Amino acid sequence: MTGSTPAPFTADDYRARMARATRDAADAGLAGLLVARGPDMVWLTGYTPTAVTERLTVLVLAPGRDPVLVVPTLEAPDAEHATGASALTLRDWTDGKDPYAVTAALLDDRGRFGISDNTWAMHLLGLQRTLPDSSYASLTDALPMLRAVKDAAELELLAAAGAAADATFEEIRKVPFAGRRESDVGHDLADLLRRFGHSQVDFTIVGSGPNGANPHHEVGDRVIQHGDMVVLDFGGLKDGYGSDTTRTVHVGEPTEEERTVHDIVRAAQEAGFRTVRPGVACQEVDRAARAVIDDAGYGEYFIHRTGHGIGVTTHEPPYMIEGEEQPLVPGMCFSVEPGIYLPGRFGVRIEDIVTVTADGGRRLNDTTREMVIVD
């Protein structure tokens, strides 16, 4: 693999993100945003708390006010070293004090706030108890596109993560499959992802034979056999941004039916990709891929959405699914991953990460989508 890692994000990058999020909140009619520890906080501030405890940590963004990060006093030194720390004000609270009162002092007591989806219930309830006239909406509902449109540096990081996943596939296809457990191949996938720069492995699905008919099988102790179709779906984070790709291989020569099903899925994946361009509704990507599988008579065996967004997490908005009318925008990144799952027999899925360009789409995964034969 070649290419250099993009320059790290700066305090100015995080300042601009917080300012944009605050504007988006105001445009959505919100009094502000409350962002708990998790991917939204990382994306907005560069701060990843080293300790995950029950103590409240929350970023407060409100129009007309500087960003404030409320943190436990014992975690303040770590927060001060975050890249985005100079773009916000830290307000710490000590054990024995009421963190909700500290946070409430920064809020409109009758305001409606967007709140990150992974906020602990005890913290939301604590805020509601302190500000009984306030109300809240999840960020997925209120600002679903908050992180959806990536800038040039983010796209470069996503492309590098995709290239690392591709390199992993090129290596895994060389290892023996027959006679080994799914878990053995899963360990190989995880090791390869780390070898090619991933700091975090989120999943390594190895669905052999009938297990491939379960889209989220992950791995088991089943011994892979000659004649098996094997679904390989793997990804994680490299330099803070996600990879996620799926290829379906075959141990030895496939049957005519297996080749046919694989070809249908490949055509569906291509149809979904060819639909990608600015202004097209997300659901149209799903419709295009699904139509190919429906027309081939396998519609009842395509049992999940066609895709999901990816960024600082491997699953995030937007979603390529019927009913999602959000138009595609240049810079959005998401998977296109149709599949066919025949219960008790085998499954096939093919997945690339795709980004929307000015006039179409660009794949961030480039390994072959043809049937790959393995030993």
Short mmCIF file of C-alpha atoms in Angstrom, two decimals:
data_model
loop_
_atom_site.label_atom_id
_atom_site.label_comp_id
_atom_site.label_asym_id
_atom_site.label_seq_id
_atom_site.Cartn_x
_atom_site.Cartn_y
_atom_site.Cartn_z
CA MET A 1 0.00 0.00 0.00
CA THR A 2 1.22 3.48 -0.85
CA GLY A 3 0.21 7.00 0.01
CA SER A 4 0.67 9.19 3.06
CA THR A 5 -1.71 9.77 5.93
CA PRO A 6 -3.52 13.11 5.67
CA ALA A 7 -2.49 15.85 8.07
CA PRO A 8 -4.31 15.54 11.42
CA PHE A 9 -7.33 17.71 12.10
CA THR A 10 -6.63 21.02 13.81
CA ALA A 11 -8.42 23.13 16.40
CA ASP A 12 -9.71 25.26 13.53
CA ASP A 13 -11.26 22.18 11.92
CA TYR A 14 -13.12 21.38 15.15
CA ARG A 15 -14.10 25.03 15.62
CA ALA A 16 -15.66 25.05 12.16
CA ARG A 17 -17.53 21.80 12.83
CA MET A 18 -18.98 23.09 16.10
CA ALA A 19 -20.00 26.35 14.42
CA ARG A 20 -21.72 24.46 11.59
CA ALA A 21 -23.49 22.14 14.02
CA THR A 22 -24.72 25.14 16.01
CA ARG A 23 -26.05 26.80 12.85
CA ASP A 24 -27.74 23.58 11.78
CA ALA A 25 -29.37 23.32 15.21
CA ALA A 26 -30.74 26.86 14.94
CA ASP A 27 -32.01 26.17 11.42
CA ALA A 28 -33.81 23.10 12.79
CA GLY A 29 -35.55 25.23 15.42
CA LEU A 30 -33.47 23.90 18.32
CA ALA A 31 -32.17 25.91 21.27
CA GLY A 32 -28.92 23.98 21.08
CA LEU A 33 -27.21 20.61 21.08
CA LEU A 34 -26.12 18.36 23.95
CA VAL A 35 -23.45 15.90 22.89
CA ALA A 36 -22.44 13.08 25.21
CA ARG A 37 -19.19 11.13 25.03
CA GLY A 38 -19.12 9.07 21.84
CA PRO A 39 -18.63 9.51 18.09
CA ASP A 40 -20.40 12.88 17.85
CA MET A 41 -18.14 14.32 20.54
CA VAL A 42 -15.04 12.91 18.86
CA TRP A 43 -16.08 14.39 15.50
CA LEU A 44 -16.91 17.79 16.97
CA THR A 45 -14.01 18.23 19.41
CA GLY A 46 -11.36 15.55 18.90
CA TYR A 47 -11.87 14.52 22.53
CA THR A 48 -12.14 10.85 23.40
CA PRO A 49 -12.49 10.38 27.17
CA THR A 50 -10.05 7.72 28.36
CA ALA A 51 -12.40 6.57 31.12
CA VAL A 52 -16.00 5.52 30.53
CA THR A 53 -17.80 6.06 33.81
CA GLU A 54 -21.20 7.14 35.04
CA ARG A 55 -19.97 10.72 35.47
CA LEU A 56 -21.54 13.27 33.12
CA THR A 57 -19.45 14.58 30.24
CA VAL A 58 -21.37 16.71 27.75
CA LEU A 59 -20.62 19.27 25.05
CA VAL A 60 -23.10 22.17 25.01
CA LEU A 61 -23.58 24.04 21.73
CA ALA A 62 -26.04 26.94 21.65
CA PRO A 63 -26.52 29.81 19.20
CA GLY A 64 -24.90 33.03 20.39
CA ARG A 65 -22.72 31.25 22.97
CA ASP A 66 -19.26 29.78 22.88
CA PRO A 67 -19.08 25.97 23.01
CA VAL A 68 -18.71 24.56 26.52
CA LEU A 69 -17.51 21.08 27.47
CA VAL A 70 -18.76 20.01 30.90
CA VAL A 71 -16.38 17.41 32.37
CA PRO A 72 -15.67 15.78 35.71
CA THR A 73 -12.74 17.53 37.41
CA LEU A 74 -10.64 14.36 37.45
CA GLU A 75 -10.97 14.12 33.64
CA ALA A 76 -10.31 17.79 32.92
CA PRO A 77 -6.55 17.34 32.32
CA ASP A 78 -7.25 14.87 29.51
CA ALA A 79 -9.90 17.14 28.01
CA GLU A 80 -7.47 20.08 28.07
CA HIS A 81 -5.13 18.11 25.79
CA ALA A 82 -7.78 17.36 23.15
CA THR A 83 -7.04 18.93 19.77
CA GLY A 84 -10.23 20.97 19.81
CA ALA A 85 -9.88 22.16 23.42
CA SER A 86 -8.73 25.66 22.43
CA ALA A 87 -11.95 26.09 20.43
CA LEU A 88 -14.18 25.68 23.49
CA THR A 89 -14.50 26.46 27.19
CA LEU A 90 -14.05 23.72 29.77
CA ARG A 91 -16.32 23.72 32.80
CA ASP A 92 -15.52 21.03 35.32
CA TRP A 93 -17.50 19.70 38.24
CA THR A 94 -16.30 17.80 41.29
CA ASP A 95 -17.72 14.68 42.89
CA GLY A 96 -20.44 15.66 45.32
CA LYS A 97 -21.66 18.51 43.13
CA ASP A 98 -24.70 18.33 40.85
CA PRO A 99 -23.48 18.07 37.22
CA TYR A 100 -27.00 18.68 35.92
CA ALA A 101 -27.19 22.04 37.69
CA VAL A 102 -23.82 22.96 36.14
CA THR A 103 -25.12 22.02 32.70
CA ALA A 104 -28.56 23.59 33.19
CA ALA A 105 -26.95 26.96 33.84
CA LEU A 106 -25.81 26.92 30.20
CA LEU A 107 -29.26 26.16 28.78
CA ASP A 108 -32.55 27.89 28.02
CA ASP A 109 -34.78 26.37 30.69
CA ARG A 110 -37.67 26.10 28.22
CA GLY A 111 -35.62 25.13 25.20
CA ARG A 112 -35.84 22.15 22.91
CA PHE A 113 -32.45 20.53 22.42
CA GLY A 114 -30.95 17.97 20.11
CA ILE A 115 -29.21 15.28 22.15
CA SER A 116 -26.81 12.61 20.96
CA ASP A 117 -28.38 9.19 20.58
CA ASN A 118 -25.92 7.41 22.87
CA THR A 119 -26.62 9.67 25.87
CA TRP A 120 -27.19 7.56 28.97
CA ALA A 121 -30.80 7.55 30.17
CA MET A 122 -29.69 8.63 33.68
CA HIS A 123 -28.16 11.79 32.21
CA LEU A 124 -31.16 12.71 30.08
CA LEU A 125 -33.47 12.09 33.03
CA GLY A 126 -31.20 14.18 35.25
CA LEU A 127 -31.42 17.10 32.84
CA GLN A 128 -35.19 16.75 32.54
CA ARG A 129 -35.51 16.71 36.31
CA THR A 130 -33.42 19.88 36.61
CA LEU A 131 -35.14 21.62 33.69
CA PRO A 132 -38.70 20.25 33.73
CA ASP A 133 -39.87 22.62 30.97
CA SER A 134 -37.12 21.60 28.53
CA SER A 135 -37.57 19.01 25.79
CA TYR A 136 -35.25 16.86 23.68
CA ALA A 137 -34.94 15.23 20.26
CA SER A 138 -32.39 12.63 19.23
CA LEU A 139 -29.74 13.89 16.82
CA THR A 140 -30.63 11.10 14.38
CA ASP A 141 -34.14 12.60 14.15
CA ALA A 142 -33.27 16.28 14.52
CA LEU A 143 -30.01 16.49 12.53
CA PRO A 144 -29.63 13.20 10.67
CA MET A 145 -27.09 14.67 8.23
CA LEU A 146 -24.84 16.19 10.95
CA ARG A 147 -21.82 14.05 10.01
CA ALA A 148 -23.04 12.75 6.66
CA VAL A 149 -21.22 15.09 4.26
CA LYS A 150 -17.47 14.58 4.49
CA ASP A 151 -14.82 17.17 3.67
CA ALA A 152 -11.76 16.42 1.52
CA ALA A 153 -9.61 15.30 4.45
CA GLU A 154 -12.30 12.95 5.72
CA LEU A 155 -12.75 11.47 2.25
CA GLU A 156 -9.02 10.83 2.07
CA LEU A 157 -9.12 9.00 5.39
CA LEU A 158 -12.12 6.93 4.30
CA ALA A 159 -10.35 6.06 1.04
CA ALA A 160 -7.28 4.95 3.00
CA ALA A 161 -9.44 2.78 5.25
CA GLY A 162 -11.08 1.27 2.18
CA ALA A 163 -7.68 0.55 0.61
CA ALA A 164 -6.60 -1.21 3.82
CA ALA A 165 -9.74 -3.38 3.72
CA ASP A 166 -9.01 -4.18 0.07
CA ALA A 167 -5.47 -5.20 0.95
CA THR A 168 -6.92 -7.45 3.64
CA PHE A 169 -9.16 -9.19 1.11
CA GLU A 170 -6.29 -9.71 -1.33
CA GLU A 171 -4.36 -11.49 1.44
CA ILE A 172 -7.25 -13.50 2.90
CA ARG A 173 -8.09 -15.04 -0.46
CA LYS A 174 -4.61 -16.66 -0.38
CA VAL A 175 -5.13 -18.53 2.89
CA PRO A 176 -6.61 -22.05 3.12
CA PHE A 177 -10.33 -22.16 3.92
CA ALA A 178 -11.34 -25.83 3.67
CA GLY A 179 -10.81 -27.72 6.91
CA ARG A 180 -10.52 -24.62 9.08
CA ARG A 181 -13.11 -23.12 11.41
CA GLU A 182 -14.88 -19.88 10.56
CA SER A 183 -13.33 -18.41 13.69
CA ASP A 184 -9.83 -19.19 12.35
CA VAL A 185 -10.49 -17.18 9.19
CA GLY A 186 -12.08 -14.45 11.31
CA HIS A 187 -8.89 -14.18 13.35
CA ASP A 188 -6.91 -13.94 10.11
CA LEU A 189 -9.14 -11.09 8.93
CA ALA A 190 -8.71 -9.19 12.20
CA ASP A 191 -4.94 -9.65 12.14
CA LEU A 192 -4.75 -8.45 8.54
CA LEU A 193 -6.87 -5.37 9.20
CA ARG A 194 -4.51 -4.43 12.02
CA ARG A 195 -1.47 -5.17 9.86
CA PHE A 196 -2.79 -2.73 7.28
CA GLY A 197 -3.29 0.05 9.81
CA HIS A 198 -6.60 -0.45 11.58
CA SER A 199 -6.57 0.49 15.25
CA GLN A 200 -10.02 -1.01 15.82
CA VAL A 201 -11.69 -4.07 14.30
CA ASP A 202 -15.47 -3.79 14.55
CA PHE A 203 -16.55 -7.03 12.87
CA THR A 204 -15.26 -10.04 10.96
CA ILE A 205 -18.16 -11.99 9.53
CA VAL A 206 -17.29 -15.39 8.07
CA GLY A 207 -20.52 -17.11 7.04
CA SER A 208 -19.80 -20.47 5.44
CA GLY A 209 -22.35 -22.71 3.74
CA PRO A 210 -25.74 -22.41 5.50
CA ASN A 211 -24.32 -19.86 7.95
CA GLY A 212 -23.96 -17.44 5.04
CA ALA A 213 -27.76 -17.21 4.88
CA ASN A 214 -27.63 -15.25 8.17
CA PRO A 215 -26.43 -11.72 7.25
CA HIS A 216 -25.01 -11.07 10.73
CA HIS A 217 -23.73 -14.53 11.56
CA GLU A 218 -20.21 -13.25 12.44
CA VAL A 219 -18.11 -16.38 13.12
CA GLY A 220 -18.64 -19.80 14.66
CA ASP A 221 -16.93 -23.14 15.12
CA ARG A 222 -18.27 -24.61 11.90
CA VAL A 223 -15.52 -26.20 9.84
CA ILE A 224 -15.50 -24.77 6.33
CA GLN A 225 -15.93 -27.47 3.71
CA HIS A 226 -15.05 -27.92 0.07
CA GLY A 227 -18.06 -26.72 -1.93
CA ASP A 228 -19.03 -23.97 0.55
CA MET A 229 -19.96 -20.45 -0.39
CA VAL A 230 -18.37 -18.13 2.22
CA VAL A 231 -19.52 -14.57 2.96
CA LEU A 232 -16.66 -12.37 4.21
CA ASP A 233 -17.77 -9.03 5.69
CA PHE A 234 -15.19 -7.08 7.71
CA GLY A 235 -14.21 -3.61 8.79
CA GLY A 236 -13.26 -1.22 11.55
CA LEU A 237 -11.48 2.08 12.09
CA LYS A 238 -8.21 3.26 10.59
CA ASP A 239 -6.97 6.69 11.71
CA GLY A 240 -10.44 7.30 13.14
CA TYR A 241 -12.46 6.51 9.99
CA GLY A 242 -14.32 3.40 8.98
CA SER A 243 -13.97 0.57 6.52
CA ASP A 244 -16.62 -1.99 5.62
CA THR A 245 -16.51 -4.35 2.66
CA THR A 246 -18.02 -7.70 1.74
CA ARG A 247 -16.96 -10.27 -0.80
CA THR A 248 -18.38 -13.77 -1.20
CA VAL A 249 -15.89 -16.47 -2.13
CA HIS A 250 -16.32 -20.14 -2.99
CA VAL A 251 -14.24 -23.09 -1.80
CA GLY A 252 -13.55 -24.97 -5.01
CA GLU A 253 -15.72 -24.79 -8.09
CA PRO A 254 -19.27 -23.48 -7.58
CA THR A 255 -22.43 -25.01 -8.96
CA GLU A 256 -24.32 -23.33 -11.77
CA GLU A 257 -26.96 -22.10 -9.30
CA GLU A 258 -24.31 -20.62 -7.00
CA ARG A 259 -22.74 -18.78 -9.94
CA THR A 260 -26.16 -17.53 -11.01
CA VAL A 261 -27.03 -16.17 -7.57
CA HIS A 262 -23.62 -14.52 -7.29
CA ASP A 263 -24.06 -12.91 -10.71
CA ILE A 264 -27.49 -11.56 -9.71
CA VAL A 265 -26.09 -9.97 -6.57
CA ARG A 266 -23.17 -8.51 -8.54
CA ALA A 267 -25.60 -7.00 -11.05
CA ALA A 268 -27.74 -5.61 -8.22
CA GLN A 269 -24.71 -4.06 -6.57
CA GLU A 270 -23.70 -2.47 -9.86
CA ALA A 271 -27.24 -1.14 -10.37
CA GLY A 272 -27.23 0.45 -6.93
CA PHE A 273 -23.85 2.04 -7.57
CA ARG A 274 -24.88 3.37 -11.00
CA THR A 275 -27.85 5.15 -9.37
CA VAL A 276 -25.59 7.26 -7.15
CA ARG A 277 -25.47 10.94 -8.12
CA PRO A 278 -26.33 14.25 -6.44
CA GLY A 279 -30.03 14.93 -5.95
CA VAL A 280 -31.15 11.30 -6.12
CA ALA A 281 -33.08 10.17 -3.05
CA CYS A 282 -31.36 7.56 -0.86
CA GLN A 283 -34.26 5.18 -1.42
CA GLU A 284 -33.56 5.11 -5.16
CA VAL A 285 -30.28 3.30 -4.52
CA ASP A 286 -32.19 0.65 -2.61
CA ARG A 287 -34.87 0.44 -5.30
CA ALA A 288 -32.35 0.00 -8.10
CA ALA A 289 -30.50 -2.84 -6.38
CA ARG A 290 -33.70 -4.49 -5.17
CA ALA A 291 -35.31 -4.39 -8.62
CA VAL A 292 -32.55 -6.58 -10.07
CA ILE A 293 -33.03 -9.20 -7.35
CA ASP A 294 -36.84 -8.99 -7.56
CA ASP A 295 -36.78 -9.43 -11.33
CA ALA A 296 -34.59 -12.51 -10.96
CA GLY A 297 -37.15 -14.10 -8.62
CA TYR A 298 -35.17 -13.80 -5.39
CA GLY A 299 -36.82 -10.72 -3.88
CA GLU A 300 -38.01 -12.47 -0.72
CA TYR A 301 -34.42 -13.45 0.04
CA PHE A 302 -33.04 -9.90 0.11
CA ILE A 303 -33.87 -9.16 3.74
CA HIS A 304 -32.03 -5.97 4.69
CA ARG A 305 -31.49 -2.39 3.50
CA THR A 306 -29.08 -1.77 0.65
CA GLY A 307 -26.73 0.48 2.59
CA HIS A 308 -25.73 2.66 5.52
CA GLY A 309 -23.53 5.69 6.02
CA ILE A 310 -19.97 5.43 7.28
CA GLY A 311 -17.52 7.87 8.85
CA VAL A 312 -16.17 7.99 12.39
CA THR A 313 -18.43 4.99 12.97
CA THR A 314 -18.99 2.06 10.64
CA HIS A 315 -22.79 2.52 10.70
CA GLU A 316 -24.42 5.97 10.64
CA PRO A 317 -26.91 7.99 8.57
CA PRO A 318 -27.81 8.19 5.73
CA TYR A 319 -29.46 4.83 5.05
CA MET A 320 -30.23 3.42 1.63
CA ILE A 321 -33.72 2.11 2.34
CA GLU A 322 -37.27 2.53 1.03
CA GLY A 323 -38.86 5.62 2.54
CA GLU A 324 -35.63 7.59 2.94
CA GLU A 325 -36.16 10.63 0.74
CA GLN A 326 -32.99 12.49 1.77
CA PRO A 327 -31.25 13.59 -1.46
CA LEU A 328 -27.69 12.47 -2.04
CA VAL A 329 -25.11 15.26 -1.64
CA PRO A 330 -21.48 15.30 -2.81
CA GLY A 331 -19.29 14.09 0.05
CA MET A 332 -21.77 11.58 1.47
CA CYS A 333 -20.26 8.12 2.01
CA PHE A 334 -22.22 4.90 2.39
CA SER A 335 -22.26 1.21 1.61
CA VAL A 336 -24.00 -0.43 -1.33
CA GLU A 337 -24.45 -4.06 -0.24
CA PRO A 338 -27.33 -6.09 -1.65
CA GLY A 339 -27.53 -9.78 -0.86
CA ILE A 340 -29.47 -12.99 -1.38
CA TYR A 341 -29.86 -15.41 1.55
CA LEU A 342 -31.22 -18.90 0.94
CA PRO A 343 -32.10 -20.42 4.33
CA GLY A 344 -30.25 -23.62 5.17
CA ARG A 345 -28.16 -23.40 2.01
CA PHE A 346 -25.95 -20.35 1.39
CA GLY A 347 -25.83 -16.59 1.10
CA VAL A 348 -24.18 -14.03 -1.17
CA ARG A 349 -23.43 -10.38 -0.42
CA ILE A 350 -21.21 -7.89 -2.25
CA GLU A 351 -20.42 -4.54 -0.63
CA ASP A 352 -18.45 -1.43 -1.50
CA ILE A 353 -18.22 1.91 0.23
CA VAL A 354 -19.25 4.63 -2.21
CA THR A 355 -18.91 8.40 -2.03
CA VAL A 356 -21.07 10.86 -3.93
CA THR A 357 -19.13 13.06 -6.39
CA ALA A 358 -20.18 16.16 -8.31
CA ASP A 359 -21.64 14.08 -11.12
CA GLY A 360 -21.99 10.51 -9.88
CA GLY A 361 -20.33 8.15 -7.43
CA ARG A 362 -16.87 6.77 -6.67
CA ARG A 363 -16.14 3.40 -5.12
CA LEU A 364 -13.72 3.30 -2.19
CA ASN A 365 -13.29 -0.47 -2.61
CA ASP A 366 -11.65 -1.81 -5.74
CA THR A 367 -11.21 -5.56 -5.30
CA THR A 368 -12.86 -7.78 -7.86
CA ARG A 369 -16.58 -8.34 -7.57
CA GLU A 370 -16.36 -11.47 -9.72
CA MET A 371 -16.61 -14.89 -8.08
CA VAL A 372 -13.32 -15.68 -6.30
CA ILE A 373 -12.33 -19.34 -5.89
CA VAL A 374 -10.36 -20.23 -2.76
CA ASP A 375 -8.80 -23.45 -1.49
#
